[in-house]
């Protein structure tokens, strides 16, 4: 009887040890994509409105502003902040053009046009804005910036929680990329934490798209020359 109990105890400890090892392995695999994005982007990003942030942003051809949803026909507060940051970059001479990349998969839902109209109301010239209507996710936006619009050097603009993934994906797509992120915890802490939690799954998908599958964007072309024409003008930084 004592021998049987000892064997059961040994089996229980072995099962617990294996279960623990399995949980550790699952945790490592789950965190690996986030670690990749964080390390790859670390030297190439800054938080907007932090001390001297504009001086730390290198000149680029364009600010790549990623869509973040609409309320009816208006940018959500987070998207509005991205656009405000992009406008600052333009006015400071850090970028020569704004590439507004968002979702226009339905006639009644047009992120890029709403982004452009928001910036027009804030004095940004229409002549420096380029609209990408097929930026359905971050990877698509990065690939299309390079392959459809011909960008080589961009400053990607988003929120801090999204910034490592955005920078890493654009770099993987072949763009020389720096990133500027809005610290949304200052105004929308609860919403930010929800989105930050979702980044775990989103970054895993990003690794699959960018490193494993090398997925084509939903709409891979045709090539557009609107950004090239803006950059051909004199004084385009990074052109």
PDB file of C-alpha atoms in Angstrom:
ATOM      1  CA  UNK A   1       0.000   0.000   0.000  1.00  0.00           C
ATOM      2  CA  UNK A   2       2.777   2.421   0.886  1.00  0.00           C
ATOM      3  CA  UNK A   3       4.573   1.601  -2.366  1.00  0.00           C
ATOM      4  CA  UNK A   4       1.372   2.293  -4.362  1.00  0.00           C
ATOM      5  CA  UNK A   5       0.919   5.649  -2.648  1.00  0.00           C
ATOM      6  CA  UNK A   6       4.537   6.537  -3.364  1.00  0.00           C
ATOM      7  CA  UNK A   7       4.078   5.740  -7.044  1.00  0.00           C
ATOM      8  CA  UNK A   8       0.911   7.818  -7.208  1.00  0.00           C
ATOM      9  CA  UNK A   9       2.709  10.678  -5.539  1.00  0.00           C
ATOM     10  CA  UNK A  10       5.573  10.428  -8.020  1.00  0.00           C
ATOM     11  CA  UNK A  11       3.152  10.354 -10.949  1.00  0.00           C
ATOM     12  CA  UNK A  12       1.316  13.378  -9.571  1.00  0.00           C
ATOM     13  CA  UNK A  13       4.546  15.340  -9.218  1.00  0.00           C
ATOM     14  CA  UNK A  14       5.616  14.329 -12.722  1.00  0.00           C
ATOM     15  CA  UNK A  15       2.258  15.398 -14.154  1.00  0.00           C
ATOM     16  CA  UNK A  16       2.426  18.706 -12.338  1.00  0.00           C
ATOM     17  CA  UNK A  17       5.981  19.304 -13.528  1.00  0.00           C
ATOM     18  CA  UNK A  18       5.031  18.562 -17.136  1.00  0.00           C
ATOM     19  CA  UNK A  19       1.961  20.777 -16.879  1.00  0.00           C
ATOM     20  CA  UNK A  20       4.123  23.579 -15.505  1.00  0.00           C
ATOM     21  CA  UNK A  21       6.662  23.107 -18.297  1.00  0.00           C
ATOM     22  CA  UNK A  22       3.843  23.168 -20.832  1.00  0.00           C
ATOM     23  CA  UNK A  23       2.503  26.423 -19.428  1.00  0.00           C
ATOM     24  CA  UNK A  24       5.975  27.970 -19.538  1.00  0.00           C
ATOM     25  CA  UNK A  25       6.378  26.898 -23.169  1.00  0.00           C
ATOM     26  CA  UNK A  26       2.977  28.300 -24.118  1.00  0.00           C
ATOM     27  CA  UNK A  27       3.813  31.588 -22.376  1.00  0.00           C
ATOM     28  CA  UNK A  28       7.150  31.861 -24.169  1.00  0.00           C
ATOM     29  CA  UNK A  29       5.538  31.159 -27.549  1.00  0.00           C
ATOM     30  CA  UNK A  30       2.775  33.685 -26.825  1.00  0.00           C
ATOM     31  CA  UNK A  31       5.227  36.412 -25.857  1.00  0.00           C
ATOM     32  CA  UNK A  32       7.742  35.750 -28.632  1.00  0.00           C
ATOM     33  CA  UNK A  33       5.936  37.925 -31.239  1.00  0.00           C
ATOM     34  CA  UNK A  34       5.653  40.827 -28.792  1.00  0.00           C
ATOM     35  CA  UNK A  35       9.339  40.475 -27.935  1.00  0.00           C
ATOM     36  CA  UNK A  36      10.260  40.527 -31.629  1.00  0.00           C
ATOM     37  CA  UNK A  37       8.212  43.673 -32.268  1.00  0.00           C
ATOM     38  CA  UNK A  38       9.548  45.432 -29.167  1.00  0.00           C
ATOM     39  CA  UNK A  39      13.214  44.683 -29.854  1.00  0.00           C
ATOM     40  CA  UNK A  40      13.066  45.362 -33.596  1.00  0.00           C
ATOM     41  CA  UNK A  41      11.382  48.732 -33.114  1.00  0.00           C
ATOM     42  CA  UNK A  42      13.108  49.872 -29.924  1.00  0.00           C
ATOM     43  CA  UNK A  43      15.711  52.244 -31.463  1.00  0.00           C
ATOM     44  CA  UNK A  44      13.211  53.603 -33.962  1.00  0.00           C
ATOM     45  CA  UNK A  45      10.340  55.108 -32.004  1.00  0.00           C
ATOM     46  CA  UNK A  46       9.449  58.004 -29.737  1.00  0.00           C
ATOM     47  CA  UNK A  47       6.424  59.130 -27.721  1.00  0.00           C
ATOM     48  CA  UNK A  48       4.737  62.295 -28.998  1.00  0.00           C
ATOM     49  CA  UNK A  49       4.669  65.247 -26.610  1.00  0.00           C
ATOM     50  CA  UNK A  50       7.532  63.833 -24.540  1.00  0.00           C
ATOM     51  CA  UNK A  51      10.440  66.168 -23.898  1.00  0.00           C
ATOM     52  CA  UNK A  52      12.170  67.160 -27.132  1.00  0.00           C
ATOM     53  CA  UNK A  53      10.366  64.489 -29.116  1.00  0.00           C
ATOM     54  CA  UNK A  54      10.329  66.406 -32.401  1.00  0.00           C
ATOM     55  CA  UNK A  55      14.105  66.790 -32.366  1.00  0.00           C
ATOM     56  CA  UNK A  56      14.451  63.008 -32.122  1.00  0.00           C
ATOM     57  CA  UNK A  57      12.386  62.318 -35.253  1.00  0.00           C
ATOM     58  CA  UNK A  58      14.566  62.030 -38.366  1.00  0.00           C
ATOM     59  CA  UNK A  59      13.387  63.585 -41.646  1.00  0.00           C
ATOM     60  CA  UNK A  60      11.363  61.233 -43.818  1.00  0.00           C
ATOM     61  CA  UNK A  61       9.522  61.312 -47.094  1.00  0.00           C
ATOM     62  CA  UNK A  62       6.076  60.877 -45.572  1.00  0.00           C
ATOM     63  CA  UNK A  63       4.151  60.344 -42.382  1.00  0.00           C
ATOM     64  CA  UNK A  64       2.233  57.090 -42.709  1.00  0.00           C
ATOM     65  CA  UNK A  65      -0.911  57.621 -40.647  1.00  0.00           C
ATOM     66  CA  UNK A  66      -2.754  54.392 -39.879  1.00  0.00           C
ATOM     67  CA  UNK A  67      -6.542  54.368 -39.616  1.00  0.00           C
ATOM     68  CA  UNK A  68      -8.204  53.847 -36.242  1.00  0.00           C
ATOM     69  CA  UNK A  69     -11.921  53.892 -36.926  1.00  0.00           C
ATOM     70  CA  UNK A  70     -14.710  56.411 -37.458  1.00  0.00           C
ATOM     71  CA  UNK A  71     -17.638  57.632 -35.405  1.00  0.00           C
ATOM     72  CA  UNK A  72     -20.206  58.034 -38.155  1.00  0.00           C
ATOM     73  CA  UNK A  73     -18.094  60.043 -40.620  1.00  0.00           C
ATOM     74  CA  UNK A  74     -15.642  61.581 -38.171  1.00  0.00           C
ATOM     75  CA  UNK A  75     -12.300  60.207 -36.931  1.00  0.00           C
ATOM     76  CA  UNK A  76     -12.402  58.551 -33.520  1.00  0.00           C
ATOM     77  CA  UNK A  77     -10.538  60.444 -30.780  1.00  0.00           C
ATOM     78  CA  UNK A  78      -7.512  58.151 -31.146  1.00  0.00           C
ATOM     79  CA  UNK A  79      -7.408  58.632 -34.896  1.00  0.00           C
ATOM     80  CA  UNK A  80      -7.768  62.383 -34.420  1.00  0.00           C
ATOM     81  CA  UNK A  81      -4.691  62.353 -32.170  1.00  0.00           C
ATOM     82  CA  UNK A  82      -2.722  60.474 -34.822  1.00  0.00           C
ATOM     83  CA  UNK A  83      -3.697  63.117 -37.353  1.00  0.00           C
ATOM     84  CA  UNK A  84      -2.754  65.942 -34.983  1.00  0.00           C
ATOM     85  CA  UNK A  85       0.687  64.390 -34.504  1.00  0.00           C
ATOM     86  CA  UNK A  86       1.109  63.970 -38.260  1.00  0.00           C
ATOM     87  CA  UNK A  87       0.192  67.630 -38.771  1.00  0.00           C
ATOM     88  CA  UNK A  88       2.878  68.610 -36.253  1.00  0.00           C
ATOM     89  CA  UNK A  89       5.452  66.553 -38.119  1.00  0.00           C
ATOM     90  CA  UNK A  90       4.504  68.259 -41.380  1.00  0.00           C
ATOM     91  CA  UNK A  91       4.604  71.768 -39.925  1.00  0.00           C
ATOM     92  CA  UNK A  92       7.994  71.056 -38.326  1.00  0.00           C
ATOM     93  CA  UNK A  93       9.383  70.028 -41.713  1.00  0.00           C
ATOM     94  CA  UNK A  94       9.974  66.450 -40.624  1.00  0.00           C
ATOM     95  CA  UNK A  95       7.906  65.038 -43.487  1.00  0.00           C
ATOM     96  CA  UNK A  96       6.936  66.374 -46.885  1.00  0.00           C
ATOM     97  CA  UNK A  97       3.770  64.348 -47.407  1.00  0.00           C
ATOM     98  CA  UNK A  98       1.080  62.587 -45.416  1.00  0.00           C
ATOM     99  CA  UNK A  99       0.058  59.095 -46.528  1.00  0.00           C
ATOM    100  CA  UNK A 100      -3.359  58.462 -44.993  1.00  0.00           C
ATOM    101  CA  UNK A 101      -4.002  54.729 -44.943  1.00  0.00           C
ATOM    102  CA  UNK A 102      -7.367  53.344 -43.895  1.00  0.00           C
ATOM    103  CA  UNK A 103     -10.380  51.208 -44.658  1.00  0.00           C
ATOM    104  CA  UNK A 104     -12.780  52.019 -47.471  1.00  0.00           C
ATOM    105  CA  UNK A 105     -14.106  48.504 -48.013  1.00  0.00           C
ATOM    106  CA  UNK A 106     -17.698  49.798 -47.903  1.00  0.00           C
ATOM    107  CA  UNK A 107     -19.148  52.830 -49.656  1.00  0.00           C
ATOM    108  CA  UNK A 108     -20.539  54.224 -46.408  1.00  0.00           C
ATOM    109  CA  UNK A 109     -17.247  53.764 -44.517  1.00  0.00           C
ATOM    110  CA  UNK A 110     -14.345  55.880 -45.772  1.00  0.00           C
ATOM    111  CA  UNK A 111     -11.503  56.366 -43.315  1.00  0.00           C
ATOM    112  CA  UNK A 112      -8.974  58.042 -45.651  1.00  0.00           C
ATOM    113  CA  UNK A 113     -11.409  60.735 -46.798  1.00  0.00           C
ATOM    114  CA  UNK A 114     -12.434  61.473 -43.205  1.00  0.00           C
ATOM    115  CA  UNK A 115      -8.743  61.718 -42.277  1.00  0.00           C
ATOM    116  CA  UNK A 116      -8.071  64.118 -45.141  1.00  0.00           C
ATOM    117  CA  UNK A 117     -11.069  66.314 -44.279  1.00  0.00           C
ATOM    118  CA  UNK A 118      -9.980  66.489 -40.634  1.00  0.00           C
ATOM    119  CA  UNK A 119      -6.518  67.692 -41.661  1.00  0.00           C
ATOM    120  CA  UNK A 120      -7.919  70.167 -44.191  1.00  0.00           C
ATOM    121  CA  UNK A 121      -9.905  71.813 -41.396  1.00  0.00           C
ATOM    122  CA  UNK A 122      -6.617  72.218 -39.522  1.00  0.00           C
ATOM    123  CA  UNK A 123      -4.818  73.935 -42.343  1.00  0.00           C
ATOM    124  CA  UNK A 124      -2.866  71.060 -43.886  1.00  0.00           C
ATOM    125  CA  UNK A 125      -2.797  71.528 -47.700  1.00  0.00           C
ATOM    126  CA  UNK A 126      -4.625  68.959 -49.786  1.00  0.00           C
ATOM    127  CA  UNK A 127      -1.629  68.940 -52.153  1.00  0.00           C
ATOM    128  CA  UNK A 128       0.573  67.124 -49.627  1.00  0.00           C
ATOM    129  CA  UNK A 129      -1.913  64.382 -48.749  1.00  0.00           C
ATOM    130  CA  UNK A 130      -2.109  60.976 -50.402  1.00  0.00           C
ATOM    131  CA  UNK A 131      -5.002  58.622 -49.650  1.00  0.00           C
ATOM    132  CA  UNK A 132      -4.663  54.855 -49.448  1.00  0.00           C
ATOM    133  CA  UNK A 133      -8.166  53.389 -49.463  1.00  0.00           C
ATOM    134  CA  UNK A 134      -6.990  49.783 -48.976  1.00  0.00           C
ATOM    135  CA  UNK A 135      -5.110  50.005 -45.688  1.00  0.00           C
ATOM    136  CA  UNK A 136      -7.200  47.249 -44.142  1.00  0.00           C
ATOM    137  CA  UNK A 137      -4.631  46.334 -41.496  1.00  0.00           C
ATOM    138  CA  UNK A 138      -1.156  47.409 -40.436  1.00  0.00           C
ATOM    139  CA  UNK A 139       0.693  44.927 -42.646  1.00  0.00           C
ATOM    140  CA  UNK A 140      -1.321  45.919 -45.718  1.00  0.00           C
ATOM    141  CA  UNK A 141      -0.657  49.606 -45.026  1.00  0.00           C
ATOM    142  CA  UNK A 142       3.089  49.046 -44.733  1.00  0.00           C
ATOM    143  CA  UNK A 143       3.381  46.858 -47.816  1.00  0.00           C
ATOM    144  CA  UNK A 144       1.236  49.180 -49.925  1.00  0.00           C
ATOM    145  CA  UNK A 145       3.244  52.222 -48.804  1.00  0.00           C
ATOM    146  CA  UNK A 146       6.330  50.549 -50.252  1.00  0.00           C
ATOM    147  CA  UNK A 147       5.027  48.641 -53.249  1.00  0.00           C
ATOM    148  CA  UNK A 148       2.037  50.707 -54.405  1.00  0.00           C
ATOM    149  CA  UNK A 149       3.057  54.254 -53.445  1.00  0.00           C
ATOM    150  CA  UNK A 150       6.820  53.842 -53.791  1.00  0.00           C
ATOM    151  CA  UNK A 151       7.749  55.133 -50.329  1.00  0.00           C
ATOM    152  CA  UNK A 152      11.207  54.324 -48.982  1.00  0.00           C
ATOM    153  CA  UNK A 153      11.426  56.287 -45.718  1.00  0.00           C
ATOM    154  CA  UNK A 154       8.401  56.920 -43.533  1.00  0.00           C
ATOM    155  CA  UNK A 155       7.463  58.035 -40.068  1.00  0.00           C
ATOM    156  CA  UNK A 156       4.577  55.839 -38.992  1.00  0.00           C
ATOM    157  CA  UNK A 157       2.080  57.509 -36.656  1.00  0.00           C
ATOM    158  CA  UNK A 158      -0.165  55.610 -34.260  1.00  0.00           C
ATOM    159  CA  UNK A 159      -0.702  55.082 -30.511  1.00  0.00           C
ATOM    160  CA  UNK A 160       2.076  53.894 -28.193  1.00  0.00           C
ATOM    161  CA  UNK A 161       0.462  50.493 -27.562  1.00  0.00           C
ATOM    162  CA  UNK A 162       0.460  49.818 -31.326  1.00  0.00           C
ATOM    163  CA  UNK A 163       3.791  51.442 -32.142  1.00  0.00           C
ATOM    164  CA  UNK A 164       6.205  48.470 -31.788  1.00  0.00           C
ATOM    165  CA  UNK A 165       4.097  46.310 -34.117  1.00  0.00           C
ATOM    166  CA  UNK A 166       3.621  49.123 -36.637  1.00  0.00           C
ATOM    167  CA  UNK A 167       7.323  49.998 -36.791  1.00  0.00           C
ATOM    168  CA  UNK A 168       8.449  46.367 -36.940  1.00  0.00           C
ATOM    169  CA  UNK A 169       5.997  45.535 -39.728  1.00  0.00           C
ATOM    170  CA  UNK A 170       6.945  48.541 -41.839  1.00  0.00           C
ATOM    171  CA  UNK A 171      10.625  47.714 -41.421  1.00  0.00           C
ATOM    172  CA  UNK A 172       9.927  44.116 -42.427  1.00  0.00           C
ATOM    173  CA  UNK A 173       8.057  45.414 -45.492  1.00  0.00           C
ATOM    174  CA  UNK A 174      11.262  47.121 -46.626  1.00  0.00           C
ATOM    175  CA  UNK A 175      10.646  50.659 -45.404  1.00  0.00           C
ATOM    176  CA  UNK A 176      13.209  52.674 -43.492  1.00  0.00           C
ATOM    177  CA  UNK A 177      10.894  53.465 -40.599  1.00  0.00           C
ATOM    178  CA  UNK A 178      10.731  55.630 -37.511  1.00  0.00           C
ATOM    179  CA  UNK A 179       7.608  55.702 -35.371  1.00  0.00           C
ATOM    180  CA  UNK A 180       5.816  58.323 -33.305  1.00  0.00           C
ATOM    181  CA  UNK A 181       3.167  57.209 -30.837  1.00  0.00           C
ATOM    182  CA  UNK A 182       0.493  59.090 -28.957  1.00  0.00           C
ATOM    183  CA  UNK A 183       0.322  58.110 -25.275  1.00  0.00           C
ATOM    184  CA  UNK A 184      -3.409  57.426 -25.149  1.00  0.00           C
ATOM    185  CA  UNK A 185      -3.310  56.407 -21.466  1.00  0.00           C
ATOM    186  CA  UNK A 186      -3.397  60.113 -20.612  1.00  0.00           C
ATOM    187  CA  UNK A 187      -6.956  60.493 -21.874  1.00  0.00           C
ATOM    188  CA  UNK A 188      -8.344  57.024 -22.522  1.00  0.00           C
ATOM    189  CA  UNK A 189      -6.670  54.696 -20.030  1.00  0.00           C
ATOM    190  CA  UNK A 190      -9.346  51.973 -19.927  1.00  0.00           C
ATOM    191  CA  UNK A 191      -9.716  51.799 -23.705  1.00  0.00           C
ATOM    192  CA  UNK A 192      -5.943  51.756 -24.112  1.00  0.00           C
ATOM    193  CA  UNK A 193      -5.536  48.786 -21.785  1.00  0.00           C
ATOM    194  CA  UNK A 194      -8.155  46.852 -23.750  1.00  0.00           C
ATOM    195  CA  UNK A 195      -6.366  47.573 -27.026  1.00  0.00           C
ATOM    196  CA  UNK A 196      -2.980  46.801 -25.488  1.00  0.00           C
ATOM    197  CA  UNK A 197      -4.261  43.373 -24.430  1.00  0.00           C
ATOM    198  CA  UNK A 198      -5.465  42.714 -27.966  1.00  0.00           C
ATOM    199  CA  UNK A 199      -1.958  43.449 -29.230  1.00  0.00           C
ATOM    200  CA  UNK A 200      -0.878  39.992 -28.061  1.00  0.00           C
ATOM    201  CA  UNK A 201      -3.043  38.293 -30.683  1.00  0.00           C
ATOM    202  CA  UNK A 202      -2.554  41.039 -33.267  1.00  0.00           C
ATOM    203  CA  UNK A 203       1.222  40.739 -33.057  1.00  0.00           C
ATOM    204  CA  UNK A 204       1.054  36.958 -33.409  1.00  0.00           C
ATOM    205  CA  UNK A 205      -0.957  37.466 -36.619  1.00  0.00           C
ATOM    206  CA  UNK A 206       1.579  40.072 -37.720  1.00  0.00           C
ATOM    207  CA  UNK A 207       4.438  37.614 -37.344  1.00  0.00           C
ATOM    208  CA  UNK A 208       2.524  35.075 -39.406  1.00  0.00           C
ATOM    209  CA  UNK A 209       1.763  37.627 -42.128  1.00  0.00           C
ATOM    210  CA  UNK A 210       5.177  39.276 -42.281  1.00  0.00           C
ATOM    211  CA  UNK A 211       7.722  36.600 -41.387  1.00  0.00           C
ATOM    212  CA  UNK A 212       6.067  33.253 -42.057  1.00  0.00           C
ATOM    213  CA  UNK A 213       3.613  33.711 -44.926  1.00  0.00           C
ATOM    214  CA  UNK A 214       4.880  36.982 -46.430  1.00  0.00           C
ATOM    215  CA  UNK A 215       1.233  37.682 -47.201  1.00  0.00           C
ATOM    216  CA  UNK A 216       0.222  39.903 -50.083  1.00  0.00           C
ATOM    217  CA  UNK A 217      -2.086  42.814 -49.195  1.00  0.00           C
ATOM    218  CA  UNK A 218      -5.759  42.388 -50.018  1.00  0.00           C
ATOM    219  CA  UNK A 219      -5.265  44.849 -52.901  1.00  0.00           C
ATOM    220  CA  UNK A 220      -1.598  44.711 -53.993  1.00  0.00           C
ATOM    221  CA  UNK A 221      -1.805  47.319 -56.756  1.00  0.00           C
ATOM    222  CA  UNK A 222      -1.758  48.959 -59.221  1.00  0.00           C
ATOM    223  CA  UNK A 223       1.182  51.304 -58.710  1.00  0.00           C
ATOM    224  CA  UNK A 224       0.271  54.919 -57.917  1.00  0.00           C
ATOM    225  CA  UNK A 225       2.437  57.983 -58.564  1.00  0.00           C
ATOM    226  CA  UNK A 226       0.757  60.589 -56.339  1.00  0.00           C
ATOM    227  CA  UNK A 227       3.370  60.329 -53.591  1.00  0.00           C
ATOM    228  CA  UNK A 228       6.219  60.253 -56.115  1.00  0.00           C
ATOM    229  CA  UNK A 229       4.995  63.540 -57.628  1.00  0.00           C
ATOM    230  CA  UNK A 230       4.944  65.248 -54.216  1.00  0.00           C
ATOM    231  CA  UNK A 231       8.428  63.998 -53.392  1.00  0.00           C
ATOM    232  CA  UNK A 232       9.739  65.201 -56.747  1.00  0.00           C
ATOM    233  CA  UNK A 233       9.129  68.774 -55.638  1.00  0.00           C
ATOM    234  CA  UNK A 234      12.107  70.705 -54.320  1.00  0.00           C
ATOM    235  CA  UNK A 235      12.808  70.538 -50.612  1.00  0.00           C
ATOM    236  CA  UNK A 236      11.253  67.150 -49.929  1.00  0.00           C
ATOM    237  CA  UNK A 237      13.082  65.795 -46.872  1.00  0.00           C
ATOM    238  CA  UNK A 238      14.366  62.272 -47.415  1.00  0.00           C
ATOM    239  CA  UNK A 239      13.377  62.352 -51.094  1.00  0.00           C
TER     240      UNK A 239
END
